[in-house]
Amino acid sequence: MKKMDMKKVFFYIQAALLMVLSLGSCSENETPVYDTSLSALHIWVGRQAIPSDQVIYNYSYTMGVDSVVFYARVMGMPADHDRQFTLEAFEGNLQEAAGSYTIGTYTIPAGAIEGSFPIYFNTAALSNPAAFSTSDGELHLRLAPNSEFETGATELSVINIVLRNYLSKPEDWDAAVYPNRPYLNYFGAYSKVKYQFMIQTIGLVDFHISWTQSVNYNESTNTVSDPYAQYLRQQLVVALEEYNSTHSTPLTDENGTIVTF
């Protein structure tokens, strides 16, 4: 069985065991008594119900701070007090990534057994702005030594983050095959900084603009309609005005040209 499949199987077995434990913790007329002696912590990325082996973080998708979400679940019963934990980076491109990510102190609240938490990344804090621009990096995180929790099972004990820092110019930017429309008609000439700003503002990457599509956004094809593309342009104009009003100099791209839409 593949590694990914084993992780999913283990995840579902864990959930079933927790259900059995909770059902068996008290009889119909008894007050629940939670046994907190077993307190291993499982951590993973992907989706809450479907764990994944890794997640990709691309610094080029933002000019500032963004985050990767991970999930944590206690293998055991709820406690009557808040339980805190933190992570530690133990392997990967630690020197190149140092200072560009922030690991917090996370809390599983009293009475709870799971939660979702952020790991923050800051593109501007990369010591080398070109880091991870020609090849992928890696960051491997695990539970730091902790008096509340033991490390969970191997399948759910490490968070693997692939680090990237590059953008590819969308194929539809300067020209597109009908019914698609080129970005140029809506957003002007391409630059990396402009595209970064677009991704950060509207949250879409390498999308298409269709002249014939009726719905605003078709997620399955990553396509927006012509009217919605015009709406997105107006949103970008407003966001750029806000950016420029809060910075000493207007947003300028890698070629020294002031960004406009």
Coordinates of C-alpha atoms in Angstrom, one line a residue:
M1 CA 0.0 0.0 0.0
K2 CA 1.3 3.5 -0.9
K3 CA 2.5 5.8 1.8
M4 CA -0.3 8.3 1.3
D5 CA -2.9 5.5 1.6
M6 CA -1.3 4.2 4.8
K7 CA -1.6 7.7 6.3
K8 CA -5.3 8.0 5.4
V9 CA -6.0 4.6 6.7
F10 CA -4.3 5.4 10.0
F11 CA -6.1 8.7 10.2
Y12 CA -9.5 7.0 9.9
I13 CA -8.6 4.2 12.4
Q14 CA -7.6 6.9 14.9
A15 CA -10.9 8.7 14.5
A16 CA -12.8 5.4 15.0
L17 CA -10.8 4.7 18.2
L18 CA -11.6 8.1 19.6
M19 CA -15.3 7.5 19.0
V20 CA -15.1 4.2 20.8
L21 CA -13.2 5.6 23.7
S22 CA -15.6 8.5 24.1
L23 CA -18.6 6.1 24.1
G24 CA -17.0 3.8 26.6
S25 CA -15.8 6.5 29.0
C26 CA -19.1 6.6 30.9
S27 CA -22.3 4.7 31.4
E28 CA -25.7 6.2 31.0
N29 CA -26.0 7.4 34.6
E30 CA -22.3 8.3 35.2
T31 CA -20.6 11.6 34.9
P32 CA -17.8 11.4 32.2
V33 CA -14.3 10.9 33.5
Y34 CA -11.7 11.7 30.9
D35 CA -8.5 9.7 31.0
T36 CA -5.7 12.1 29.9
S37 CA -2.8 9.7 30.6
L38 CA -2.6 9.1 26.8
S39 CA -1.8 12.4 25.1
A40 CA 0.1 11.8 21.9
L41 CA -0.3 14.6 19.3
H42 CA -0.8 13.9 15.6
I43 CA 0.0 16.7 13.1
W44 CA -0.6 17.0 9.4
V45 CA -1.2 19.2 6.4
G46 CA -3.6 19.0 3.5
R47 CA -7.3 19.0 4.6
Q48 CA -8.7 18.4 8.0
A49 CA -10.3 15.1 7.0
I50 CA -7.7 14.1 4.4
P51 CA -4.1 14.3 5.5
S52 CA -1.4 14.9 2.9
D53 CA 2.4 14.1 2.9
Q54 CA 3.3 17.7 2.1
V55 CA 2.2 21.2 1.2
I56 CA 3.8 23.7 -1.1
Y57 CA 4.5 27.3 0.0
N58 CA 5.5 29.7 -2.8
Y59 CA 7.0 32.9 -1.6
S60 CA 6.4 34.5 -5.0
Y61 CA 2.6 34.4 -4.4
T62 CA 2.9 37.3 -1.9
M63 CA 5.1 40.3 -1.4
G64 CA 4.6 40.0 2.4
V65 CA 3.1 37.7 5.0
D66 CA 1.0 34.6 4.3
S67 CA 0.6 31.3 6.0
V68 CA 0.4 27.5 5.8
V69 CA -2.3 25.8 7.8
F70 CA -1.7 22.6 9.7
Y71 CA -4.0 20.4 11.8
A72 CA -3.4 18.8 15.2
R73 CA -5.4 16.1 17.0
V74 CA -4.9 14.5 20.4
M75 CA -4.8 10.7 20.5
G76 CA -6.5 10.5 23.8
M77 CA -9.3 12.2 25.7
P78 CA -9.9 15.9 26.4
A79 CA -8.3 17.6 29.3
D80 CA -9.8 20.0 31.8
H81 CA -7.1 22.7 31.0
D82 CA -5.6 24.3 28.0
R83 CA -2.7 22.4 26.5
Q84 CA 0.1 24.2 24.6
F85 CA 2.6 22.9 22.1
T86 CA 5.1 24.2 19.6
L87 CA 6.9 22.9 16.6
E88 CA 10.6 22.7 15.7
A89 CA 12.3 22.7 12.3
F90 CA 14.7 19.8 12.3
E91 CA 15.6 19.2 8.7
G92 CA 15.7 20.8 5.3
N93 CA 17.0 24.1 4.0
L94 CA 17.1 25.7 7.4
Q95 CA 19.8 28.3 6.8
E96 CA 18.2 29.6 3.6
A97 CA 14.7 29.8 5.1
A98 CA 15.8 31.1 8.5
G99 CA 14.0 34.3 9.6
S100 CA 11.3 33.9 6.8
Y101 CA 8.9 31.8 8.8
T102 CA 7.4 32.0 12.3
I103 CA 6.4 29.1 14.4
G104 CA 4.0 30.1 17.3
T105 CA 2.9 28.5 20.5
Y106 CA -0.3 26.7 19.8
T107 CA -3.1 25.8 22.1
I108 CA -5.6 22.9 22.3
P109 CA -8.3 24.4 24.5
A110 CA -9.7 22.6 27.5
G111 CA -12.3 20.1 26.5
A112 CA -11.0 19.9 22.9
I113 CA -8.9 17.3 21.1
E114 CA -8.1 19.1 17.8
G115 CA -7.6 22.4 16.0
S116 CA -6.1 24.1 13.0
F117 CA -3.1 26.4 13.3
P118 CA -1.0 28.8 11.1
I119 CA 2.7 28.8 10.3
Y120 CA 3.5 32.3 8.9
F121 CA 5.9 33.0 6.1
N122 CA 7.3 36.4 5.1
T123 CA 8.7 36.8 1.6
A124 CA 10.3 40.2 2.5
A125 CA 12.3 38.5 5.3
L126 CA 14.2 36.1 3.1
S127 CA 17.9 36.8 3.6
N128 CA 18.4 35.9 -0.1
P129 CA 15.5 37.2 -2.3
A130 CA 16.5 34.6 -4.9
A131 CA 16.4 31.7 -2.5
F132 CA 14.3 28.7 -3.9
S133 CA 13.9 30.5 -7.3
T134 CA 15.8 27.9 -9.3
S135 CA 15.2 24.8 -7.3
D136 CA 12.7 23.7 -4.6
G137 CA 13.7 23.8 -0.9
E138 CA 12.3 21.8 2.0
L139 CA 11.3 22.5 5.6
H140 CA 10.5 19.6 7.9
L141 CA 8.7 20.3 11.2
R142 CA 7.9 18.1 14.2
L143 CA 6.6 18.4 17.7
A144 CA 9.1 20.1 20.0
P145 CA 9.7 18.4 23.4
N146 CA 6.6 19.0 25.5
S147 CA 5.3 18.0 28.9
E148 CA 1.7 17.8 27.7
F149 CA 2.1 15.7 24.5
E150 CA 4.1 12.8 23.2
T151 CA 5.0 12.5 19.5
G152 CA 2.2 10.9 17.5
A153 CA 2.5 7.9 15.2
T154 CA 5.1 8.1 12.5
E155 CA 2.5 8.6 9.8
L156 CA 1.3 11.8 11.4
S157 CA 4.3 13.2 13.2
V158 CA 6.1 15.4 10.6
I159 CA 4.9 18.4 8.6
N160 CA 6.7 18.6 5.2
I161 CA 6.7 21.9 3.4
V162 CA 8.1 22.4 -0.1
L163 CA 9.5 25.9 -0.5
R164 CA 9.3 27.7 -3.9
N165 CA 10.0 31.3 -4.9
Y166 CA 9.2 31.6 -8.6
L167 CA 6.4 32.6 -10.9
S168 CA 5.8 31.6 -14.5
K169 CA 4.2 34.1 -16.7
P170 CA 0.6 32.9 -17.6
E171 CA 0.4 31.7 -21.2
D172 CA -2.7 33.8 -21.7
W173 CA -1.1 37.1 -20.7
D174 CA -0.2 38.5 -24.1
A175 CA -2.3 36.3 -26.3
A176 CA -5.0 33.7 -25.9
V177 CA -7.0 31.3 -28.0
Y178 CA -10.6 32.1 -28.4
P179 CA -12.9 32.1 -26.4
N180 CA -10.2 33.0 -23.9
R181 CA -9.0 36.6 -23.6
P182 CA -5.5 37.8 -22.9
Y183 CA -4.7 39.3 -19.5
L184 CA -3.1 42.3 -21.4
N185 CA -6.5 43.6 -22.2
Y186 CA -7.4 43.9 -18.6
F187 CA -4.3 44.3 -16.5
G188 CA -1.7 45.8 -18.9
A189 CA 1.9 44.7 -19.5
Y190 CA 3.3 41.8 -17.4
S191 CA 5.8 42.1 -14.6
K192 CA 6.6 39.7 -11.8
V193 CA 5.7 42.2 -9.1
K194 CA 2.4 43.0 -10.8
Y195 CA 1.5 39.4 -11.0
Q196 CA 2.5 38.9 -7.3
F197 CA 0.3 41.8 -6.3
M198 CA -2.6 40.3 -8.3
I199 CA -2.2 36.8 -6.7
Q200 CA -2.0 38.4 -3.2
T201 CA -5.1 40.6 -3.9
I202 CA -7.5 38.3 -5.8
G203 CA -6.2 34.9 -4.8
L204 CA -6.1 33.4 -8.3
V205 CA -3.1 31.8 -10.1
D206 CA -2.7 31.1 -13.8
F207 CA -6.4 31.5 -14.4
H208 CA -8.2 32.0 -17.8
I209 CA -10.6 34.8 -18.9
S210 CA -13.4 33.5 -21.1
W211 CA -15.4 35.7 -23.5
T212 CA -18.3 33.3 -23.5
Q213 CA -18.5 32.1 -19.9
S214 CA -21.7 33.1 -18.0
V215 CA -20.7 32.3 -14.4
N216 CA -18.2 34.7 -12.6
Y217 CA -15.8 31.9 -11.8
N218 CA -15.6 28.2 -12.8
E219 CA -13.4 26.5 -10.2
S220 CA -13.1 23.3 -12.2
T221 CA -11.5 25.1 -15.2
N222 CA -10.0 28.0 -13.2
T223 CA -11.8 30.4 -15.6
V224 CA -13.4 33.8 -15.0
S225 CA -15.9 35.6 -17.2
D226 CA -15.2 38.8 -19.1
P227 CA -17.4 40.9 -16.7
Y228 CA -15.8 39.3 -13.7
A229 CA -12.3 40.0 -15.1
Q230 CA -13.3 43.7 -15.4
Y231 CA -14.5 43.6 -11.8
L232 CA -11.2 42.1 -10.7
R233 CA -9.4 44.9 -12.4
Q234 CA -11.3 47.5 -10.5
Q235 CA -10.6 45.6 -7.2
L236 CA -6.9 45.7 -8.1
V237 CA -7.0 49.4 -8.9
V238 CA -8.5 50.1 -5.4
A239 CA -6.0 47.7 -3.7
L240 CA -3.1 49.4 -5.5
E241 CA -4.3 52.9 -4.4
E242 CA -4.5 51.6 -0.8
Y243 CA -1.0 50.2 -1.0
N244 CA 0.5 53.3 -2.5
S245 CA -1.3 55.5 0.1
T246 CA 0.4 53.5 3.0
H247 CA 3.9 53.4 1.5
S248 CA 6.4 56.1 1.0
T249 CA 6.9 55.2 -2.7
P250 CA 4.5 53.7 -5.2
L251 CA 4.6 50.0 -6.0
T252 CA 7.5 49.5 -8.5
D253 CA 8.2 46.3 -10.4
E254 CA 11.5 44.5 -11.0
N255 CA 12.2 46.7 -14.0
G256 CA 11.9 50.0 -12.1
T257 CA 8.5 50.7 -13.6
I258 CA 5.6 51.9 -11.4
V259 CA 2.9 49.3 -11.4
T260 CA -0.5 50.3 -12.9
F261 CA -3.7 48.5 -13.9

